[in-house]
mmCIF file of C-alpha atoms and ligand atoms in Angstrom:
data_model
loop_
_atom_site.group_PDB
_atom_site.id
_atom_site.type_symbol
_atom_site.label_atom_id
_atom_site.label_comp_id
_atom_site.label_asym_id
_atom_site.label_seq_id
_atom_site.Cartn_x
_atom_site.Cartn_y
_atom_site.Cartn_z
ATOM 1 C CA UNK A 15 58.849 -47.981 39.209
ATOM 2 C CA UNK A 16 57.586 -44.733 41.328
ATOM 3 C CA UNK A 17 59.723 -41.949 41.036
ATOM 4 C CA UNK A 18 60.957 -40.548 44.826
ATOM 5 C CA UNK A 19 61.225 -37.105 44.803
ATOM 6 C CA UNK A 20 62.856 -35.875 47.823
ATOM 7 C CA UNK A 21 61.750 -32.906 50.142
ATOM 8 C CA UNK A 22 64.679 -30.957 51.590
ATOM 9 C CA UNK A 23 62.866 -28.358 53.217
ATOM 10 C CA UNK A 24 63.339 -29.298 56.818
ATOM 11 C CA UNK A 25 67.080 -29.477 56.613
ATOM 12 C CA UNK A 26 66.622 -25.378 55.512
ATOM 13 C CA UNK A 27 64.456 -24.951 58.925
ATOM 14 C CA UNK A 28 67.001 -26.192 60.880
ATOM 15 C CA UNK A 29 69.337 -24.331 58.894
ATOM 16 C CA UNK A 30 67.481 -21.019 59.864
ATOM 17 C CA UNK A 31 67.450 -21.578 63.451
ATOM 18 C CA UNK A 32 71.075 -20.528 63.605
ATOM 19 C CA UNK A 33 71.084 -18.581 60.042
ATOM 20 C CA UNK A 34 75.014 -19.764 59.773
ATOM 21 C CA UNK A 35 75.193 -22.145 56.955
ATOM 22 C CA UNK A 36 74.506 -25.592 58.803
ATOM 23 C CA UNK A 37 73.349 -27.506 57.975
ATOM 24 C CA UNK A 38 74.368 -26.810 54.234
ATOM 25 C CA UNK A 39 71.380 -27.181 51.983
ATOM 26 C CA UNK A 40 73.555 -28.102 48.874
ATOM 27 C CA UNK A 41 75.145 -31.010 50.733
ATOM 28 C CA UNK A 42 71.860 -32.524 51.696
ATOM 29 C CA UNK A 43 70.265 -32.169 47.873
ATOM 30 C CA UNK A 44 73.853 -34.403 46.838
ATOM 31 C CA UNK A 45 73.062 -37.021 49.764
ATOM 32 C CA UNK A 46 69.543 -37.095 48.335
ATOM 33 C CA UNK A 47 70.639 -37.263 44.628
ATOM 34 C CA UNK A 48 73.174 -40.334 45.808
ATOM 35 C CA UNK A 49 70.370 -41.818 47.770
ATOM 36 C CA UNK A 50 68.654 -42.146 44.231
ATOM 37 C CA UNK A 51 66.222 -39.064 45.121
ATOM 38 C CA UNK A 52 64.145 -38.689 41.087
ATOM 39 C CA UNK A 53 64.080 -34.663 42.110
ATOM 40 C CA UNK A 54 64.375 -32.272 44.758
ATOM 41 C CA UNK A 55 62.047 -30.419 45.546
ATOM 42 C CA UNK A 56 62.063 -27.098 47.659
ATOM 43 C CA UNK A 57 59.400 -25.087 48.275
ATOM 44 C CA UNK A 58 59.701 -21.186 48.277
ATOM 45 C CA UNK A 59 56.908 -20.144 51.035
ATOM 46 C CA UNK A 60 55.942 -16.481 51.370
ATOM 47 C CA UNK A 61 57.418 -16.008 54.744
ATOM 48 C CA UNK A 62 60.633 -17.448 53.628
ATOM 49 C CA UNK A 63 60.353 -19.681 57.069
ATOM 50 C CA UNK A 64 62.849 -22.705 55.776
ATOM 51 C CA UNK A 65 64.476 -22.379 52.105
ATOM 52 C CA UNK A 66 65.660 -18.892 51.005
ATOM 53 C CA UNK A 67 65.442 -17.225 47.610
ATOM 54 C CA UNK A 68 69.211 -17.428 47.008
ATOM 55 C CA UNK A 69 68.968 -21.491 47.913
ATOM 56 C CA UNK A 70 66.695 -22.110 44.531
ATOM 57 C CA UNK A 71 69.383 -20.450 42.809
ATOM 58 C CA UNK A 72 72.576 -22.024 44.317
ATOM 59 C CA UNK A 73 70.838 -25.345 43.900
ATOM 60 C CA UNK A 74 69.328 -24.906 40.431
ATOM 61 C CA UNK A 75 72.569 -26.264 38.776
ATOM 62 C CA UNK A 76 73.448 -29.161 41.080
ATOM 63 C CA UNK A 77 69.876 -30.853 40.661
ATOM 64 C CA UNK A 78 68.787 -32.576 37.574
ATOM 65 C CA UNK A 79 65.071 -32.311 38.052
ATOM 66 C CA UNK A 80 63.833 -29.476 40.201
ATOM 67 C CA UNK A 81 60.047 -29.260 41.956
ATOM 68 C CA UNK A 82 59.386 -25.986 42.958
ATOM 69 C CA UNK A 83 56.728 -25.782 45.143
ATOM 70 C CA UNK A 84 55.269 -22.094 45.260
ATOM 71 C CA UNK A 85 51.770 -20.620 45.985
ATOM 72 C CA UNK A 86 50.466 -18.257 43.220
ATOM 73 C CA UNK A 87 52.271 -14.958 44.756
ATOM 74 C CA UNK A 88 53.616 -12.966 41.901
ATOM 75 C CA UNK A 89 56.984 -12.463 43.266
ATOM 76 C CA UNK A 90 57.807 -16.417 43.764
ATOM 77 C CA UNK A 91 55.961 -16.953 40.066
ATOM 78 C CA UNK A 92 58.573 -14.912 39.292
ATOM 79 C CA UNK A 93 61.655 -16.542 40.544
ATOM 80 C CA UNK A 94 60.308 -19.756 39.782
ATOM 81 C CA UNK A 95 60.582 -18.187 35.622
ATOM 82 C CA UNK A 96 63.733 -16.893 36.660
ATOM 83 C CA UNK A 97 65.369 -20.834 38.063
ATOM 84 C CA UNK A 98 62.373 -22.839 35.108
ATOM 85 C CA UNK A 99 62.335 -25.796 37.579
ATOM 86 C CA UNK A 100 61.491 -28.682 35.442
ATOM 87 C CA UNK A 101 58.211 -28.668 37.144
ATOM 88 C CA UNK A 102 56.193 -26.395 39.418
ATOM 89 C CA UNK A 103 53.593 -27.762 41.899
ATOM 90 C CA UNK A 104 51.259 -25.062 42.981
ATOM 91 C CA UNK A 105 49.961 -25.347 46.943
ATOM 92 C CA UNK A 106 47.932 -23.428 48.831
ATOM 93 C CA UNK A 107 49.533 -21.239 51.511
ATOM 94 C CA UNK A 108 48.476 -20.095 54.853
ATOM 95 C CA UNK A 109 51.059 -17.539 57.067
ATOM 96 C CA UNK A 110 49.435 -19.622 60.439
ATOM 97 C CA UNK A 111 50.131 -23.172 59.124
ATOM 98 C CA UNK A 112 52.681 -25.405 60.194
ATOM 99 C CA UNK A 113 53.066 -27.150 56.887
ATOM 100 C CA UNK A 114 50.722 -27.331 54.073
ATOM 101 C CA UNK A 115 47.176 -28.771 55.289
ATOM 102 C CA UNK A 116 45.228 -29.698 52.484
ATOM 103 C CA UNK A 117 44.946 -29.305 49.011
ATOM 104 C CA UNK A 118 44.091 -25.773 46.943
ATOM 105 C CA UNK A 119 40.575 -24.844 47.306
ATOM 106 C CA UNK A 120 39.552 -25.334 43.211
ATOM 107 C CA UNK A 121 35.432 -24.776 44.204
ATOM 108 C CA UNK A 122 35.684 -20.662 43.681
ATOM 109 C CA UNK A 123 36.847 -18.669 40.939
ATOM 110 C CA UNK A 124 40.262 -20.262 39.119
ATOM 111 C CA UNK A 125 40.868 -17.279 37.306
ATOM 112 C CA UNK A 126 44.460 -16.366 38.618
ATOM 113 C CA UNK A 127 45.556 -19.755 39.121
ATOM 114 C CA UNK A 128 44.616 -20.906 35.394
ATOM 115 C CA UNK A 129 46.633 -17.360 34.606
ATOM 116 C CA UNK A 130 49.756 -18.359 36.475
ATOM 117 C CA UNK A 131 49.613 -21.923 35.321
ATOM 118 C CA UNK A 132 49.828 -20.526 31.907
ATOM 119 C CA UNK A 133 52.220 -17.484 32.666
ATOM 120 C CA UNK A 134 54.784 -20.772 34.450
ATOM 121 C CA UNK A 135 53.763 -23.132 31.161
ATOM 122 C CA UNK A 136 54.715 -19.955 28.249
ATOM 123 C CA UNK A 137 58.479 -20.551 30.441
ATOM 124 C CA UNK A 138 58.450 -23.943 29.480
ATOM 125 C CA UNK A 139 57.369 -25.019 33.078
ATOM 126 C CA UNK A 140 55.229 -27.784 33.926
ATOM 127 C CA UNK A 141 53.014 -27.208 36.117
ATOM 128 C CA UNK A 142 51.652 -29.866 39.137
ATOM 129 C CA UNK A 143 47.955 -28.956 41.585
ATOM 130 C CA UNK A 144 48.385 -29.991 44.859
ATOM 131 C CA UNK A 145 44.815 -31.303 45.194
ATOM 132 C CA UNK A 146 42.444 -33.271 47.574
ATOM 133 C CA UNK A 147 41.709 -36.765 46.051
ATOM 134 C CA UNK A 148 37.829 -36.327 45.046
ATOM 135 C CA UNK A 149 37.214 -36.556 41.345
ATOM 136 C CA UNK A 150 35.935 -32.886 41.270
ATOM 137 C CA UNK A 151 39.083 -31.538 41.671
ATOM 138 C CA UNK A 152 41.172 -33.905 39.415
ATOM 139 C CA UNK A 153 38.550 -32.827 36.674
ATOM 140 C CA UNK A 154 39.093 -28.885 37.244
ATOM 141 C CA UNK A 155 42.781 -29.730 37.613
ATOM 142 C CA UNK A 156 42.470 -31.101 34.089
ATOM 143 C CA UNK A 157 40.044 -27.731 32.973
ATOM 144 C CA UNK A 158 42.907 -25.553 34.320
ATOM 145 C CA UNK A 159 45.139 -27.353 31.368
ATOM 146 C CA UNK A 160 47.853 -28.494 34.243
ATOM 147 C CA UNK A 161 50.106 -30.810 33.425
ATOM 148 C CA UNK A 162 49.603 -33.033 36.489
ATOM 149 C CA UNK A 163 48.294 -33.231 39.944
ATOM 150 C CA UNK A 164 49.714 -34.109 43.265
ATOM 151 C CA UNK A 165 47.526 -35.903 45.443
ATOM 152 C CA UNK A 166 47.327 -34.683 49.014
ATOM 153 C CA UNK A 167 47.906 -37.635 51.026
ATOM 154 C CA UNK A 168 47.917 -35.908 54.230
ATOM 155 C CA UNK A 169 44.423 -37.525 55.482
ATOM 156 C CA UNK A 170 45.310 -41.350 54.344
ATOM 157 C CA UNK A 171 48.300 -40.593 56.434
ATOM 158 C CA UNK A 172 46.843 -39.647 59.794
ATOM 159 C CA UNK A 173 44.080 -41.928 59.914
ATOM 160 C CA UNK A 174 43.865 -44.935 61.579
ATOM 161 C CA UNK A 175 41.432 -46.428 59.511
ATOM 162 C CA UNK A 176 42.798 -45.224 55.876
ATOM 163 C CA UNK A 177 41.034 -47.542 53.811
ATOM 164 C CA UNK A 178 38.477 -45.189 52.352
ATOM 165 C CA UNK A 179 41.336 -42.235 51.929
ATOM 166 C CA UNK A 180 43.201 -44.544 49.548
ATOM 167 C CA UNK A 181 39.971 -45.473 48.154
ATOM 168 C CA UNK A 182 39.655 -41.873 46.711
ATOM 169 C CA UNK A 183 43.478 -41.548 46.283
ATOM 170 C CA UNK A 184 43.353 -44.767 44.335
ATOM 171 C CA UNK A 185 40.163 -43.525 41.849
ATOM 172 C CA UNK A 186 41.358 -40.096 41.517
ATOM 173 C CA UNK A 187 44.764 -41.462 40.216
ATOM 174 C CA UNK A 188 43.015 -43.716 37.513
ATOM 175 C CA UNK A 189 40.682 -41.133 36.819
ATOM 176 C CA UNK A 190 43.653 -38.478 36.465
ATOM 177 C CA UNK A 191 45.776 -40.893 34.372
ATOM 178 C CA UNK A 192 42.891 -41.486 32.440
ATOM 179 C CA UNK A 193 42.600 -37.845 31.148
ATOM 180 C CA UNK A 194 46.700 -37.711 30.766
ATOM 181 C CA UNK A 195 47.644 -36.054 33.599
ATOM 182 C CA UNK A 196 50.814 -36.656 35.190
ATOM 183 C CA UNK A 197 50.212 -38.351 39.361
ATOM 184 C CA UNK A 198 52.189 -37.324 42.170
ATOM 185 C CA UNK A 199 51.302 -38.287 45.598
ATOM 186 C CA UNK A 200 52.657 -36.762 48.998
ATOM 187 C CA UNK A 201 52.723 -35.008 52.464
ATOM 188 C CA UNK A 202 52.468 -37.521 55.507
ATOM 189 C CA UNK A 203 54.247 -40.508 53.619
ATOM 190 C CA UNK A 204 56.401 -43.005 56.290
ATOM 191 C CA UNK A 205 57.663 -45.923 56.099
ATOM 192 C CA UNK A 206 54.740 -47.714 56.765
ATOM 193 C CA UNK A 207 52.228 -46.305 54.772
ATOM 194 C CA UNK A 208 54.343 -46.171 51.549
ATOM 195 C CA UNK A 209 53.183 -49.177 50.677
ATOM 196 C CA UNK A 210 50.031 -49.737 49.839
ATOM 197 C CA UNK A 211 50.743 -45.898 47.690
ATOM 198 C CA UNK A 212 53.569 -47.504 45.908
ATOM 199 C CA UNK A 213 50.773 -50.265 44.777
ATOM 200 C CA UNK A 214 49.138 -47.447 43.040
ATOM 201 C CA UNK A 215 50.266 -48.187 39.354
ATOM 202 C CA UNK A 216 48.856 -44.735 37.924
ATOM 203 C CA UNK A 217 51.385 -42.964 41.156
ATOM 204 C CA UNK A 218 54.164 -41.933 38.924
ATOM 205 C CA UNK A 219 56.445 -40.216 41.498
ATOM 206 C CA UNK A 220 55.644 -39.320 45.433
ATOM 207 C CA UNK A 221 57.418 -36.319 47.294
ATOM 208 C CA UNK A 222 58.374 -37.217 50.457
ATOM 209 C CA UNK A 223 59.742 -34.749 53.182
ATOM 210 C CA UNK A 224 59.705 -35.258 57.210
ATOM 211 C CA UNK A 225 59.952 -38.518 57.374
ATOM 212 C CA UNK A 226 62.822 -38.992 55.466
ATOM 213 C CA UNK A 227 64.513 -36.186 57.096
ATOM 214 C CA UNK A 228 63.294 -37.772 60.716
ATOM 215 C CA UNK A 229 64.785 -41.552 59.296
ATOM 216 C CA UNK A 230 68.350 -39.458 58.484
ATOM 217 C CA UNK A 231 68.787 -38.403 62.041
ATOM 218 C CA UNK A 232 67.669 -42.096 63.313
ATOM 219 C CA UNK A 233 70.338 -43.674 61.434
ATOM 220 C CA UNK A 234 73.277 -40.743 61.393
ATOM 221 C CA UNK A 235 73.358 -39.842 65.384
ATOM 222 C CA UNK A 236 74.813 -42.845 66.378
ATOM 223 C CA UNK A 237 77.546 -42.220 64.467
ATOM 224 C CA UNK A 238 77.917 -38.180 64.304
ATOM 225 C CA UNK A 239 78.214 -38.571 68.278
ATOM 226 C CA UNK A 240 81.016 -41.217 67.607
ATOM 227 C CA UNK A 241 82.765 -39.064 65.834
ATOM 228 C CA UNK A 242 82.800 -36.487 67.790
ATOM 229 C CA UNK A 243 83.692 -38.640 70.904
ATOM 230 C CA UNK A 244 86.775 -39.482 69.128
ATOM 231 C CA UNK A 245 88.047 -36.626 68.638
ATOM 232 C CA UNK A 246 87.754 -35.585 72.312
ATOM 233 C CA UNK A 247 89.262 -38.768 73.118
ATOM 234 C CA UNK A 248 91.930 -39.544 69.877
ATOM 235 C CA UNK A 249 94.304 -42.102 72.207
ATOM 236 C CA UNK A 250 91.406 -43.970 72.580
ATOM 237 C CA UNK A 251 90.053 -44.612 69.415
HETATM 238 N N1 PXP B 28 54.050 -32.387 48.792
HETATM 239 C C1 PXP B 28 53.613 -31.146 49.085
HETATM 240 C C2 PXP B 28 52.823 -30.411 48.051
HETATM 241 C C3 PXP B 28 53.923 -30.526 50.311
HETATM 242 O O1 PXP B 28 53.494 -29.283 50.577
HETATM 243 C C4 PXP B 28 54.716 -31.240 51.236
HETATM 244 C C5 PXP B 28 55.089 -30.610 52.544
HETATM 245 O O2 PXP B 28 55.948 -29.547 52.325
HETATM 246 C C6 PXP B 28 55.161 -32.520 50.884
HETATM 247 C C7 PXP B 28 54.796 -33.078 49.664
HETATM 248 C C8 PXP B 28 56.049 -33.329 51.782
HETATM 249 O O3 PXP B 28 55.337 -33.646 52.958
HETATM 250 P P1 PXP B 28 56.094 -34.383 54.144
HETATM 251 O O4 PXP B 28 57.143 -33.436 54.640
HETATM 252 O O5 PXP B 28 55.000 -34.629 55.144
HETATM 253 O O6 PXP B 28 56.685 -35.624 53.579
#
């Protein structure tokens, strides 16, 4: 069984785009949750682009398993010890990027991060790396005392010849469930190459965004424009 955690992030940036409510953010976690979604998970960037300080709140209570997904900013530590999401997954963050492009850069000094993994952990907050899959960085993930890892699966996903990317994803999730660290897998994950991850018996859970976001408009416009069309048109319904 791999747990699905679901990504609601892009229903809060097109949310934004009007700032009036719609679509509501609450409503899509419950669609998720009935869907058989394992968590949510929202992430709280610094620019506040997509999901909004009071939505972490709001939704805190409604979701059974919460994965917050912060950089190391004090502010967001600090509303992520205010909500204790059940688990924390730490990303890097850059003010220029469209989405998150790789995983956190573990090479330099880990001094602050191993701090705020602690500061999250003394809340009784587990705490996830979003990490590249080379070895290297599952092993400092395991120095920093996290609890887990989530492997960055952007790469497998764009290439065309992904072989050797789920090579590495493949030995960095034995190697990381080897040393008792929790695997997540995610960013770039279809419907296509979901596969060969779910394969991946160490993979305990994948977080999964756009695409199921994009797959929710495929199958609900059909209908939504029905709708509507019969309400402009009731006699002929
Ligand atoms: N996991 C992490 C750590 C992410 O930053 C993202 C993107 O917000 C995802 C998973 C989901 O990626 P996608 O939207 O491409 O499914």
């Amino acid at each position: 069984m791999t747990r699905l955690g679901v990504n609601i992030d892009h229903i809060a940036t097109l949310r934004q785009q009007r700032k009036e409510g719609q679509p509501n953010l609450a409503d899509a976690a419950r669609w998720a949750i009935a869907g058989g979604a394992d968590n949510i998970t929202m992430h709280l960037r610094e620019d506040r682009r997509h999901i909004q300080d009071s939505d972490i709140f709001e939704l805190r209570p409604l979701v059974n398993e919460l994965n917050f997904e912060c950089a190391t900013a004090s502010d967001i530590i600090d509303i992520a010890i205010q909500v204790t999401p059940e688990w924390a997954c730490i990303v890097p963050e850059k003010r220029t990027e469209l989405t998150t492009e790789g995983g956190l850069y573990l090479a330099g000094n880990n001094q602050h991060l191993q701090s705020t993994i602690q500061k999250l952990q003394d809340h009784g907050i587990q705490v996830s790396l979003f990490i590249n899959p080379t070895p290297l960085d599952v092993e400092i993930a395991k120095s920093l005392n996290a609890n887990g890892i989530e492997l960055h699966t952007g790469t497998y996903a764009l290439s065309p010849t992904p072989e050797l990317e789920l090579a590495a994803i493949k030995d960095c999730a034995s190697l990381a469930a080897d040393m008792a660290l929790k695997v997540q897998a995610g960013h770039g994950l279809n419907y296509s190459n979901i596969i060969a991850i779910s394969q991946i018996a160490q993979i305990e859970e994948v977080n999964i965004g756009h695409s199921i976001i994009c797959r929710a408009v495929e199958v609900g416009l059909t209908t939504a424009t029905q709708e509507m069309k019969r309400l402009l048109n009731p006699t002929n319904s």
